[in-house]
Structures are given as C-alpha cells and as structure tokens.
Coordinates of C-alpha atoms and ligand atoms in Angstrom, one line a residue:
M1 CA 38.6 -14.0 -43.3
N2 CA 40.8 -17.3 -42.8
D3 CA 40.0 -17.3 -39.2
R4 CA 39.2 -20.8 -38.5
V5 CA 37.3 -20.8 -35.2
A6 CA 36.2 -24.0 -32.4
V7 CA 33.1 -23.8 -30.3
I8 CA 33.5 -26.3 -26.7
G9 CA 29.9 -26.8 -25.9
A10 CA 26.7 -26.0 -27.7
G11 CA 24.3 -24.8 -24.5
Y12 CA 23.1 -21.5 -25.6
A13 CA 25.9 -19.6 -25.0
G14 CA 28.4 -21.7 -28.0
L15 CA 25.9 -21.4 -30.6
A16 CA 24.8 -18.1 -30.1
A17 CA 28.8 -17.2 -30.8
A18 CA 28.6 -19.4 -33.9
V19 CA 25.6 -18.1 -35.0
E20 CA 27.3 -15.2 -34.4
L21 CA 30.7 -15.7 -36.0
A22 CA 28.8 -17.9 -39.0
A23 CA 26.8 -14.7 -39.6
A24 CA 29.9 -12.8 -40.2
G25 CA 31.5 -15.1 -42.9
H26 CA 33.8 -17.4 -40.5
R27 CA 34.4 -20.8 -40.8
V28 CA 33.4 -22.5 -36.9
D29 CA 33.4 -26.1 -35.9
V30 CA 31.2 -26.8 -33.0
F31 CA 32.3 -29.9 -30.9
E32 CA 29.2 -31.1 -28.9
A33 CA 29.5 -34.0 -25.8
S34 CA 26.1 -34.5 -26.0
R35 CA 24.2 -36.0 -28.8
T36 CA 21.7 -33.2 -27.9
L37 CA 22.0 -30.1 -28.8
G38 CA 21.3 -27.0 -25.7
G39 CA 23.0 -28.2 -23.2
R40 CA 21.3 -27.8 -19.6
A41 CA 18.7 -26.3 -21.8
R42 CA 17.7 -29.2 -24.1
A43 CA 15.2 -31.4 -24.9
A44 CA 14.9 -34.5 -22.8
R45 CA 11.9 -37.7 -23.9
I46 CA 9.5 -39.1 -20.9
E47 CA 7.4 -41.1 -21.3
G48 CA 6.7 -40.9 -24.9
F49 CA 6.9 -36.8 -24.5
E50 CA 9.3 -34.7 -25.7
V51 CA 10.0 -32.3 -22.7
D52 CA 13.0 -30.5 -21.3
N53 CA 16.0 -30.9 -19.3
G54 CA 13.8 -28.5 -17.0
Q55 CA 10.9 -26.0 -17.5
H56 CA 11.8 -22.5 -18.3
I57 CA 10.6 -19.3 -19.0
L58 CA 12.0 -16.0 -20.8
I59 CA 11.0 -12.8 -21.0
G60 CA 10.2 -9.7 -23.0
A61 CA 13.8 -8.4 -21.8
Y62 CA 15.9 -11.3 -23.1
T63 CA 16.9 -9.0 -26.5
E64 CA 19.8 -10.8 -27.5
T65 CA 17.6 -14.2 -27.5
L66 CA 15.0 -13.1 -29.6
R67 CA 17.3 -11.7 -31.8
L68 CA 19.4 -14.8 -32.6
M69 CA 16.1 -16.7 -32.9
R70 CA 14.9 -14.2 -36.1
A71 CA 18.4 -14.7 -37.1
V72 CA 18.6 -18.4 -37.2
G73 CA 14.7 -18.5 -38.5
A74 CA 13.3 -19.9 -35.5
N75 CA 10.1 -17.7 -34.9
P76 CA 9.7 -16.2 -31.8
D77 CA 6.3 -15.2 -32.4
V78 CA 5.2 -18.3 -33.6
L79 CA 7.8 -20.7 -30.8
L80 CA 6.7 -18.4 -27.8
K81 CA 3.7 -18.0 -26.4
R82 CA 3.9 -13.9 -25.2
T83 CA 1.6 -12.5 -22.5
P84 CA 1.8 -9.7 -19.8
L85 CA 3.3 -10.3 -17.0
R86 CA 1.0 -12.2 -14.7
F87 CA 2.3 -13.4 -10.9
E88 CA -0.2 -15.8 -9.4
F89 CA -1.2 -17.6 -6.7
P90 CA -4.5 -18.3 -6.8
G91 CA -6.5 -17.3 -3.7
E92 CA -3.9 -15.3 -2.2
F93 CA -2.4 -12.8 -4.7
L94 CA -2.2 -12.1 -8.9
M95 CA -0.3 -9.5 -10.1
H96 CA -0.9 -8.6 -14.5
A97 CA 0.2 -5.8 -15.9
P98 CA -2.2 -4.2 -17.7
R99 CA -1.2 -3.2 -21.5
L100 CA -0.4 0.3 -20.4
P101 CA 3.1 1.9 -22.0
A102 CA 5.9 1.9 -19.2
P103 CA 6.0 2.9 -16.5
L104 CA 2.4 2.9 -15.7
H105 CA 1.5 -0.7 -16.9
T106 CA 4.0 -1.2 -13.6
A107 CA 2.3 1.2 -11.2
F108 CA -0.4 -0.2 -12.1
A109 CA 0.5 -3.9 -12.5
L110 CA 1.8 -2.6 -8.8
L111 CA -2.7 -0.6 -8.1
L112 CA -4.4 -3.1 -9.6
A113 CA -2.7 -6.2 -7.2
H114 CA -5.0 -9.1 -5.5
G115 CA -3.3 -10.0 -1.8
L116 CA -2.0 -6.8 -1.2
D117 CA -3.2 -4.2 1.3
W118 CA -2.8 -0.3 0.2
S119 CA -0.4 0.5 2.4
E120 CA 2.1 -2.9 0.6
K121 CA 0.7 -1.3 -2.4
W122 CA 1.9 2.1 -1.8
A123 CA 5.6 0.4 -0.4
A124 CA 6.2 -1.6 -3.3
I125 CA 5.2 1.2 -5.7
R126 CA 7.9 3.6 -3.9
L127 CA 10.3 0.6 -3.7
M128 CA 10.3 0.5 -6.9
R129 CA 10.3 4.1 -7.6
G130 CA 13.4 4.4 -5.2
L131 CA 15.5 1.5 -7.4
Q132 CA 14.7 4.4 -10.0
A133 CA 15.4 7.8 -8.8
G134 CA 18.9 5.4 -7.7
R135 CA 19.4 4.7 -11.6
F136 CA 18.9 0.8 -9.8
R137 CA 22.1 0.8 -7.8
I138 CA 22.5 -1.0 -4.9
E139 CA 25.6 -0.1 -3.2
P140 CA 27.2 -1.8 -1.5
D141 CA 25.8 -4.9 -2.9
T142 CA 24.2 -7.1 -0.2
T143 CA 21.4 -9.9 -0.2
V144 CA 17.7 -9.4 -1.0
T145 CA 17.0 -10.2 2.4
K146 CA 19.1 -7.3 4.6
W147 CA 17.8 -5.1 1.4
L148 CA 14.3 -5.9 1.6
D149 CA 15.1 -5.4 5.4
A150 CA 16.8 -1.7 5.1
K151 CA 13.9 -0.9 2.8
Q152 CA 10.9 -2.2 5.8
T153 CA 9.6 -4.0 3.2
P154 CA 6.3 -5.8 5.0
S155 CA 6.8 -9.3 5.5
R156 CA 3.7 -10.8 2.8
Q157 CA 5.1 -8.4 0.1
R158 CA 8.1 -10.8 0.6
R159 CA 6.7 -13.1 0.6
L160 CA 4.3 -13.1 -2.1
L161 CA 6.2 -10.7 -4.5
W162 CA 9.9 -10.5 -4.0
E163 CA 11.3 -13.7 -2.2
P164 CA 9.5 -15.4 -5.3
L165 CA 11.0 -13.3 -8.0
C166 CA 14.1 -13.6 -6.6
I167 CA 14.3 -17.2 -6.7
A168 CA 12.7 -17.4 -10.1
A169 CA 15.3 -14.8 -12.0
L170 CA 18.5 -15.5 -9.9
N171 CA 17.4 -19.5 -8.7
T172 CA 19.4 -18.2 -5.0
P173 CA 17.6 -18.3 -2.1
A174 CA 16.2 -14.3 -1.0
E175 CA 19.2 -14.3 2.4
C176 CA 22.1 -15.5 0.1
A177 CA 21.0 -13.7 -3.4
S178 CA 22.6 -10.6 -5.1
A179 CA 20.4 -7.2 -4.4
Q180 CA 22.3 -5.9 -7.2
V181 CA 21.5 -8.5 -9.6
L182 CA 17.6 -8.6 -9.0
A183 CA 17.5 -4.9 -9.3
N184 CA 19.9 -5.1 -12.6
V185 CA 16.7 -8.1 -14.2
L186 CA 13.7 -5.4 -12.5
R187 CA 15.3 -2.6 -14.4
D188 CA 15.4 -4.6 -17.7
S189 CA 11.9 -5.8 -16.6
L190 CA 9.1 -4.4 -14.8
G191 CA 11.2 -0.8 -15.3
G192 CA 11.7 -1.2 -18.5
A193 CA 9.0 -1.0 -21.9
R194 CA 5.8 -2.9 -21.6
E195 CA 6.8 -5.6 -23.5
A196 CA 10.1 -6.2 -21.3
S197 CA 8.4 -7.8 -18.5
D198 CA 6.4 -10.4 -20.8
L199 CA 6.7 -14.2 -20.3
L200 CA 7.1 -15.6 -22.7
L201 CA 6.3 -19.4 -22.7
P202 CA 8.2 -22.1 -25.1
Q203 CA 5.9 -23.7 -27.3
V204 CA 8.6 -26.2 -28.6
N205 CA 11.1 -27.9 -26.5
L206 CA 13.8 -26.0 -26.0
S207 CA 16.0 -28.1 -28.6
A208 CA 14.5 -26.8 -31.2
L209 CA 13.4 -23.4 -30.1
F210 CA 17.1 -21.8 -31.0
P211 CA 19.7 -24.7 -30.9
D212 CA 19.2 -27.3 -33.9
P213 CA 18.0 -24.4 -36.0
A214 CA 21.3 -22.4 -34.8
A215 CA 23.6 -25.5 -35.6
K216 CA 21.1 -25.5 -39.1
F217 CA 22.3 -22.3 -39.8
V218 CA 26.0 -22.8 -38.7
A219 CA 26.0 -25.5 -41.3
E220 CA 24.9 -23.5 -43.7
H221 CA 27.0 -20.9 -43.6
G222 CA 30.3 -23.7 -44.2
G223 CA 30.6 -24.3 -40.5
T224 CA 30.6 -27.9 -39.0
V225 CA 28.2 -28.8 -35.8
R226 CA 29.3 -31.8 -34.4
P227 CA 27.3 -33.6 -31.5
G228 CA 28.6 -36.7 -29.3
H229 CA 32.1 -35.5 -29.3
R230 CA 33.2 -34.6 -26.1
V231 CA 36.3 -32.4 -26.2
A232 CA 39.2 -34.6 -24.4
S233 CA 41.9 -32.4 -25.1
L234 CA 42.7 -28.3 -25.7
H235 CA 46.1 -27.0 -26.6
R236 CA 48.5 -24.4 -27.8
E237 CA 51.2 -25.1 -30.7
T238 CA 53.2 -22.6 -32.4
D239 CA 50.0 -22.5 -35.2
G240 CA 47.5 -22.2 -32.7
W241 CA 45.1 -23.7 -31.2
H242 CA 44.6 -28.2 -31.8
I243 CA 41.1 -29.9 -30.5
D244 CA 42.2 -33.7 -30.0
E245 CA 43.0 -34.6 -33.7
T246 CA 41.5 -30.8 -35.2
G247 CA 43.2 -27.7 -36.1
P248 CA 45.1 -25.4 -35.7
Y249 CA 41.7 -22.9 -35.0
T250 CA 43.0 -18.9 -34.5
H251 CA 40.8 -18.6 -32.0
V252 CA 38.5 -20.4 -29.6
V253 CA 35.5 -20.1 -27.4
L254 CA 35.6 -22.3 -24.7
A255 CA 31.7 -22.2 -23.7
V256 CA 31.4 -25.2 -21.5
A257 CA 30.2 -25.0 -17.9
P258 CA 32.2 -23.7 -15.2
Y259 CA 32.8 -27.5 -14.2
H260 CA 34.0 -28.6 -17.2
L261 CA 36.9 -25.4 -17.7
A262 CA 39.2 -26.7 -15.3
A263 CA 39.3 -30.3 -17.1
L264 CA 40.5 -28.7 -20.5
V265 CA 42.1 -25.3 -19.5
P266 CA 43.4 -25.7 -16.1
E267 CA 45.2 -22.4 -16.0
L268 CA 41.9 -21.0 -15.3
A269 CA 40.4 -23.2 -12.9
S270 CA 41.4 -20.6 -10.7
R271 CA 38.9 -18.8 -12.2
V272 CA 35.6 -20.4 -11.1
G273 CA 37.1 -22.1 -8.4
H274 CA 34.8 -19.6 -5.6
F275 CA 31.4 -20.5 -7.7
D276 CA 28.7 -22.6 -5.7
W277 CA 25.4 -24.3 -7.0
E278 CA 22.0 -23.5 -6.9
P279 CA 19.7 -27.1 -7.9
I280 CA 16.6 -27.2 -10.0
V281 CA 14.1 -29.8 -9.8
T282 CA 11.1 -30.4 -12.8
S283 CA 8.5 -32.9 -12.4
Y284 CA 6.7 -34.1 -15.1
V285 CA 2.8 -35.0 -13.1
R286 CA 1.2 -37.1 -16.0
Y287 CA -2.6 -36.8 -15.8
P288 CA -5.9 -37.7 -18.1
D289 CA -5.5 -35.5 -21.5
T290 CA -8.6 -33.5 -19.2
V291 CA -6.6 -32.0 -16.8
R292 CA -5.6 -28.7 -16.9
L293 CA -4.8 -25.9 -15.1
P294 CA -6.8 -22.3 -15.0
Q295 CA -4.0 -20.6 -16.4
P296 CA -0.9 -21.6 -18.3
M297 CA 1.4 -20.9 -15.9
L298 CA 0.7 -20.3 -11.6
G299 CA 2.4 -19.9 -8.3
V300 CA 2.4 -22.3 -5.4
D301 CA 1.5 -20.4 -2.3
A302 CA 3.6 -22.2 0.5
G303 CA 3.8 -25.4 -1.3
L304 CA 7.5 -27.5 -1.9
A305 CA 6.3 -26.7 -6.2
Q306 CA 7.0 -22.5 -6.5
W307 CA 5.5 -23.2 -10.1
L308 CA 3.3 -25.2 -12.4
F309 CA 3.3 -25.4 -15.8
D310 CA 0.3 -26.4 -17.9
R311 CA 2.0 -28.1 -20.6
G312 CA -1.2 -28.7 -22.5
A313 CA -1.6 -24.9 -22.7
L314 CA 1.7 -24.4 -24.3
C315 CA 2.8 -27.3 -26.6
G316 CA -0.5 -29.3 -26.8
Q317 CA 0.6 -31.9 -24.1
H318 CA -2.1 -31.9 -22.7
G319 CA -2.7 -33.5 -19.1
L320 CA 1.3 -32.8 -18.2
I321 CA 1.9 -31.0 -15.8
A322 CA 5.3 -29.2 -15.1
A323 CA 6.0 -28.5 -11.7
V324 CA 9.4 -26.4 -10.6
I325 CA 11.2 -26.5 -7.9
S326 CA 14.0 -24.0 -8.1
A327 CA 17.3 -23.8 -5.6
R328 CA 18.0 -25.2 -2.8
G329 CA 16.0 -26.5 0.2
R330 CA 14.0 -28.8 1.8
H331 CA 12.7 -30.8 -0.9
L332 CA 15.9 -32.1 -1.5
D333 CA 16.4 -34.1 1.6
L334 CA 13.0 -36.4 0.6
P335 CA 12.4 -39.0 -1.3
T336 CA 11.3 -38.4 -5.1
A337 CA 8.4 -40.5 -4.6
E338 CA 7.6 -38.4 -0.9
L339 CA 8.5 -35.5 -3.0
E340 CA 6.4 -36.1 -5.9
Q341 CA 3.3 -37.5 -3.8
R342 CA 3.4 -33.8 -1.9
I343 CA 3.5 -31.8 -5.4
H344 CA 0.1 -34.1 -6.5
G345 CA -1.3 -32.9 -3.7
E346 CA -0.4 -29.3 -4.7
I347 CA -1.6 -29.8 -7.4
A348 CA -5.0 -31.0 -6.5
R349 CA -5.4 -28.0 -4.3
I350 CA -5.5 -26.3 -7.3
V351 CA -7.3 -28.0 -10.1
P352 CA -10.4 -29.5 -7.7
G353 CA -11.4 -33.6 -8.3
L354 CA -7.6 -34.1 -10.2
P355 CA -7.6 -37.5 -10.7
Q356 CA -4.3 -39.6 -9.7
P357 CA -1.0 -39.1 -12.1
L358 CA -0.7 -41.7 -15.0
A359 CA 2.8 -41.0 -14.1
V360 CA 6.0 -38.6 -12.4
Q361 CA 9.2 -38.3 -13.6
T362 CA 11.3 -35.7 -11.7
I363 CA 14.3 -34.1 -13.2
T364 CA 17.1 -33.1 -10.5
E365 CA 19.5 -30.4 -11.9
K366 CA 22.1 -30.2 -8.8
R367 CA 24.2 -27.7 -10.9
A368 CA 21.6 -25.6 -12.5
T369 CA 23.5 -22.4 -11.5
F370 CA 25.7 -20.8 -9.6
A371 CA 24.5 -19.3 -6.9
C372 CA 24.0 -15.6 -7.8
V373 CA 25.3 -14.1 -3.7
P374 CA 26.7 -10.3 -3.7
D375 CA 29.9 -8.9 -5.2
L376 CA 30.4 -12.6 -6.8
E377 CA 33.5 -12.3 -9.5
R378 CA 32.7 -13.6 -12.5
P379 CA 35.3 -14.0 -15.3
P380 CA 35.9 -12.0 -18.4
T381 CA 35.4 -12.6 -21.9
R382 CA 38.8 -12.2 -22.7
T383 CA 41.2 -14.6 -21.6
E384 CA 45.1 -14.4 -21.0
L385 CA 45.9 -17.3 -22.9
P386 CA 46.2 -16.2 -26.7
G387 CA 42.8 -16.5 -28.9
L388 CA 41.1 -18.3 -26.0
W389 CA 37.5 -16.5 -25.1
L390 CA 34.9 -17.4 -22.7
A391 CA 31.3 -18.1 -23.0
G392 CA 28.6 -19.0 -20.8
D393 CA 26.0 -17.9 -18.7
Y394 CA 28.6 -17.7 -15.6
V395 CA 31.1 -15.3 -17.9
A396 CA 31.1 -11.5 -16.0
S397 CA 27.8 -9.7 -16.5
D398 CA 25.0 -8.0 -15.5
Y399 CA 22.4 -11.2 -15.3
P400 CA 22.0 -14.1 -13.4
A401 CA 22.1 -17.5 -15.1
T402 CA 20.0 -17.5 -17.8
L403 CA 19.5 -17.9 -21.1
E404 CA 20.1 -15.0 -21.9
A405 CA 23.0 -13.7 -19.8
A406 CA 24.4 -17.4 -21.5
V407 CA 23.4 -15.8 -25.1
R408 CA 25.2 -12.3 -24.8
S409 CA 28.7 -14.5 -23.1
G410 CA 28.4 -16.4 -26.8
V411 CA 27.6 -12.7 -29.0
A412 CA 30.2 -11.1 -26.7
A413 CA 32.6 -13.4 -27.5
A414 CA 32.1 -13.3 -31.3
R415 CA 32.3 -9.9 -31.4
G416 CA 36.1 -10.2 -30.2
I417 CA 37.3 -12.8 -32.0
L418 CA 35.5 -10.2 -35.1
Q419 CA 38.1 -7.0 -33.7
K420 CA 40.7 -8.8 -33.7
S421 CA 40.0 -10.4 -37.7
Ligands
FAD501 C1 16.0 -26.6 -15.0 C2 16.8 -25.9 -15.5 C3 15.7 -24.6 -14.9 C4 16.1 -23.3 -15.5 N1 15.2 -22.4 -15.9 C5 15.4 -22.1 -16.5 C6 14.8 -20.3 -17.0 O1 13.3 -20.7 -16.6 N2 15.1 -19.2 -17.9 C7 16.0 -19.0 -17.9 O2 16.7 -17.9 -18.8 N3 17.5 -19.9 -17.5 C8 16.7 -21.0 -17.1 N4 17.3 -22.3 -16.7 C9 19.1 -21.5 -16.8 C10 19.7 -21.7 -18.7 O3 19.5 -23.4 -19.0 C11 21.7 -21.7 -18.4 O4 21.5 -20.8 -18.0 C12 21.7 -22.2 -19.7 O5 21.1 -23.0 -20.6 C13 23.2 -22.1 -19.5 O6 23.4 -22.2 -20.9 P1 25.4 -22.2 -21.5 O7 25.5 -22.4 -22.8 O8 25.9 -21.1 -20.9 O9 26.0 -23.9 -21.1 P2 25.6 -25.5 -21.3 O10 23.7 -24.8 -21.2 O11 25.5 -25.8 -19.9 O12 26.4 -25.9 -22.1 C14 27.3 -25.8 -21.8 C15 28.0 -26.8 -22.7 O13 29.5 -27.5 -22.5 C16 29.3 -29.0 -22.9 N5 31.0 -29.8 -22.8 C17 30.9 -29.5 -21.6 N6 32.0 -30.3 -22.0 C18 32.7 -30.5 -23.1 C19 33.6 -30.9 -24.0 N7 34.4 -31.4 -22.6 N8 33.7 -31.3 -24.8 C20 32.3 -30.7 -25.5 N9 31.4 -29.8 -25.3 C21 31.6 -30.0 -24.2 C22 28.0 -29.4 -23.0 O14 27.2 -31.0 -22.7 C23 26.8 -28.5 -22.6 O15 26.3 -28.7 -23.6 C24 18.1 -23.3 -16.1 C25 18.7 -24.3 -16.0 C26 18.4 -25.2 -15.6 C27 18.9 -26.6 -15.4

C-alpha cells in the first residue's frame, strides 16, 4: 500500500475515486481548481441563499451514490427527501407509483395515471413490457423519437410521459437522444425494484450532500484535498507521474470534464473530441415566504420551464422556487429578463394569486452534460498511458451524464488501481 495516488478534479467522480482508495488504505491527494467542491454539482450562493449550481434530483437506482454517501457519514435518509415516483403536470397529467412490489408499482402507476385514456395506458404498459421482454436491448440503437415512432406511441403519451422522461434523464431532446440509454435508465428505475424509481430530492446543497463529507473522509484517512489548486501540468517521468511541483504518483485519476482533458493530456484529446454538449438553465425565483407549490416538484406542460421545485418544502428556503430547463431549445434565444418573466408567468398558472418575484437569478450551464446520442463512443476508465485512469460522467457506462454515472466511474477507476496494487 505504498502507492501514492492523485485525483485531479473534486466533482462526484473524483471524490468517489478518492473515497474508495482512501477506504482501502491508499494515501490520496485530490486537486480541485475551484474553492467549492462538487464540480457541476456544487453549492452556489445567491441572494443570501445557499443553492446549487443547478437544481438536481437523484433516484433510488443511484445505488453507488447512496452507498458512498453512507460510507462517508452522509446519511441519505436524512439528507434526501425520498418520495415514490410522482410525475405531475398540474391539470394535465399525474402518474405516481403506489407502494406495491415490483413490477406491480409500474403497471399500476401507468394504469392509474390521470390524463391518459385507456388505450394510451395500455400502449404505455405494452411499451414497458416489450422492453422487459427484450431485456431492455434496443438494437441497433436509434433516437428516442424513431423508437417511439416504430412503437406507434400515441402523441399525447409521448408529450406527457416519454419525452419529459427522456429530457429529465438524458438532458437530450428525444429527436437526438439514444433510445438504448433511455432503456437502460428505465430498466433500473421503472423496470427495477419499487424503491429504485423513488425520487430523492436533496434537502441540503450538493456540496454538503457528498463532496464535503467525502473530503473530510479522505483527510481522516491520511489524504489531502486541495481546493483552489488548478493543475497546470501533468507529466510522466521515470519515477511516476508529476503534478505541477508534486509527485511522484504511481497512479493518477483524471476526473475532469472532457473539455478540460486535452489541456492536461493532449494524447487523450481525440477520445473526447466528438462529444457535443447540452445546456441546463436553472432560474431561482424568490417570492415572499408564504408562497409554496402544491408539491415539492412539479412539471410544467407546454412551458419554457420543464420542472419547478419548491425549495421551501425541500430545504426550508421558503418562497424560493427553482425552475429548470434542460437541453437546448428556444429559451436560449431569449434575453434573461424575458425568460425570467415568462417563468414567473408559468409559476403563476400553478399558484393562484402569485405576487411579483422579489428577486430572480438564473444560472446557465452551457455544457451541463454531453449530448447523449445513439451509439456514442465513450472512453474506457483505463487509458493506454500507464497509471493514468479516467473518471467522469462521460466515461463508458450504461448511464447518461448523471451523478450516478460520475460516481460509478470513480469507483471503477479506484478498483482498477486497487487491482494493480
Ligand atoms: C445544471 C445541472 C443540472 C443537473 N441535474 C442533474 C440531476 O438532476 N441529476 C443527475 O444525476 N445529474 C445531473 N446533472 C449532471 C451531474 O451534475 C454531472 O453528471 C456530474 O456532476 C458530473 O460529475 P463529474 O465528477 O464527472 O464532473 P465535474 O462535476 O465536471 O467535475 C470535474 C471537476 O474537475 C475540476 N477541474 C477541471 N480542471 C481542473 C484542473 N486543471 N485542476 C484541478 N481541477 C480541475 C473542475 O473544477 C470540477 O470540479 C446536472 C448537471 C448540471 C450542470
């Protein structure tokens, strides 16, 4: 166990790798450019409120994220609000999973859904059963739209169920998104155990959810975490890897986003050059404390905003509503003030008598996730450079760019190193 290991990047992927390695007795040094840990899933401060760089949701199928949270003493039962799957567009559509054992929870969720007629409900059940019978394999991979066309899916069901699910899970519009990756997500959520489809809504900021406790865990196990250290140089010498003035390291986990990879290791640029990006916009709209949504999370039908979150119900930030717009779309062409005014109008459709906002702040992540298109080639964890491993939500995996994909990639990199040690 004399190997020294470095992790570059303290997002969920890098910290997952660091925790696994530290737990196995390795001394790990983590380098992070930002002063705040968590990468794209990190805390941000607006208007005196601690919020996130973008509102996130987790689901019960995020087994590795939940396992590692427990390992570092971040109790998911306390930090996440767990509710059975509830998909609601007020006045249009409501589907919620009853507390029944799998697969009845899914069948009954679809059968009892409000807003679909019987033929649409049976069509949705047939689609899920067809996926199950085919072991959730879609060969050859195609776009979600073409797959739904081939299954003759009714248009209302697409609009209210599959397309919002696709955008929420893959952050890619159905006409470009991989049907296979959507099927993977359906397999592990609606097609899995009942708890797997539960929604887990953070009740603390995303840095406090895992990254900060993970950093503490690494430090308690003899490692270091260095926020505010942007690595400028990574090179290999005969005695191992050197990071700026530090080293040598036997192994390095490179846990930066693909667009930061090439600057550190130009040899790997071709592995990620073909990735395209999808944005996510989060507007935090502050109203008087008494304003609340009918549910902690609601969909917006035919709006610019897709999902609304009541941060009062989630984390005691009363009057604060987060509106999320995933993937590219016409909203990106609007001036911010107009976008925010339209979002306010959409919240007003759901909350009668809504007063004007006291303040609004919008965070646009232009490269929130990679575009999850069919047959996307994603690089493996292990590189051809000895001792250099990749971790991140873009690394080869069944999953789209999510916290769970990031965490699993970090765990895979750590396990690769542990096997070599
Ligand atoms: C607005 C938004 C909403 C999202 N919503 C959801 C959601 O609801 N559910 C979900 O599961 N996922 C969601 N995601 C996706 C999720 O946040 C990402 O998949 C995940 O955070 C990626 O983690 P990562 O560790 O792979 O990469 P990153 O989080 O990008 O971490 C990379 C880290 O490397 C650091 N770094 C880069 N270069 C250097 C350098 N030279 N030296 C040192 N450090 C460096 C960066 O500062 C960063 O901290 C969302 C993403 C965004 C942006």
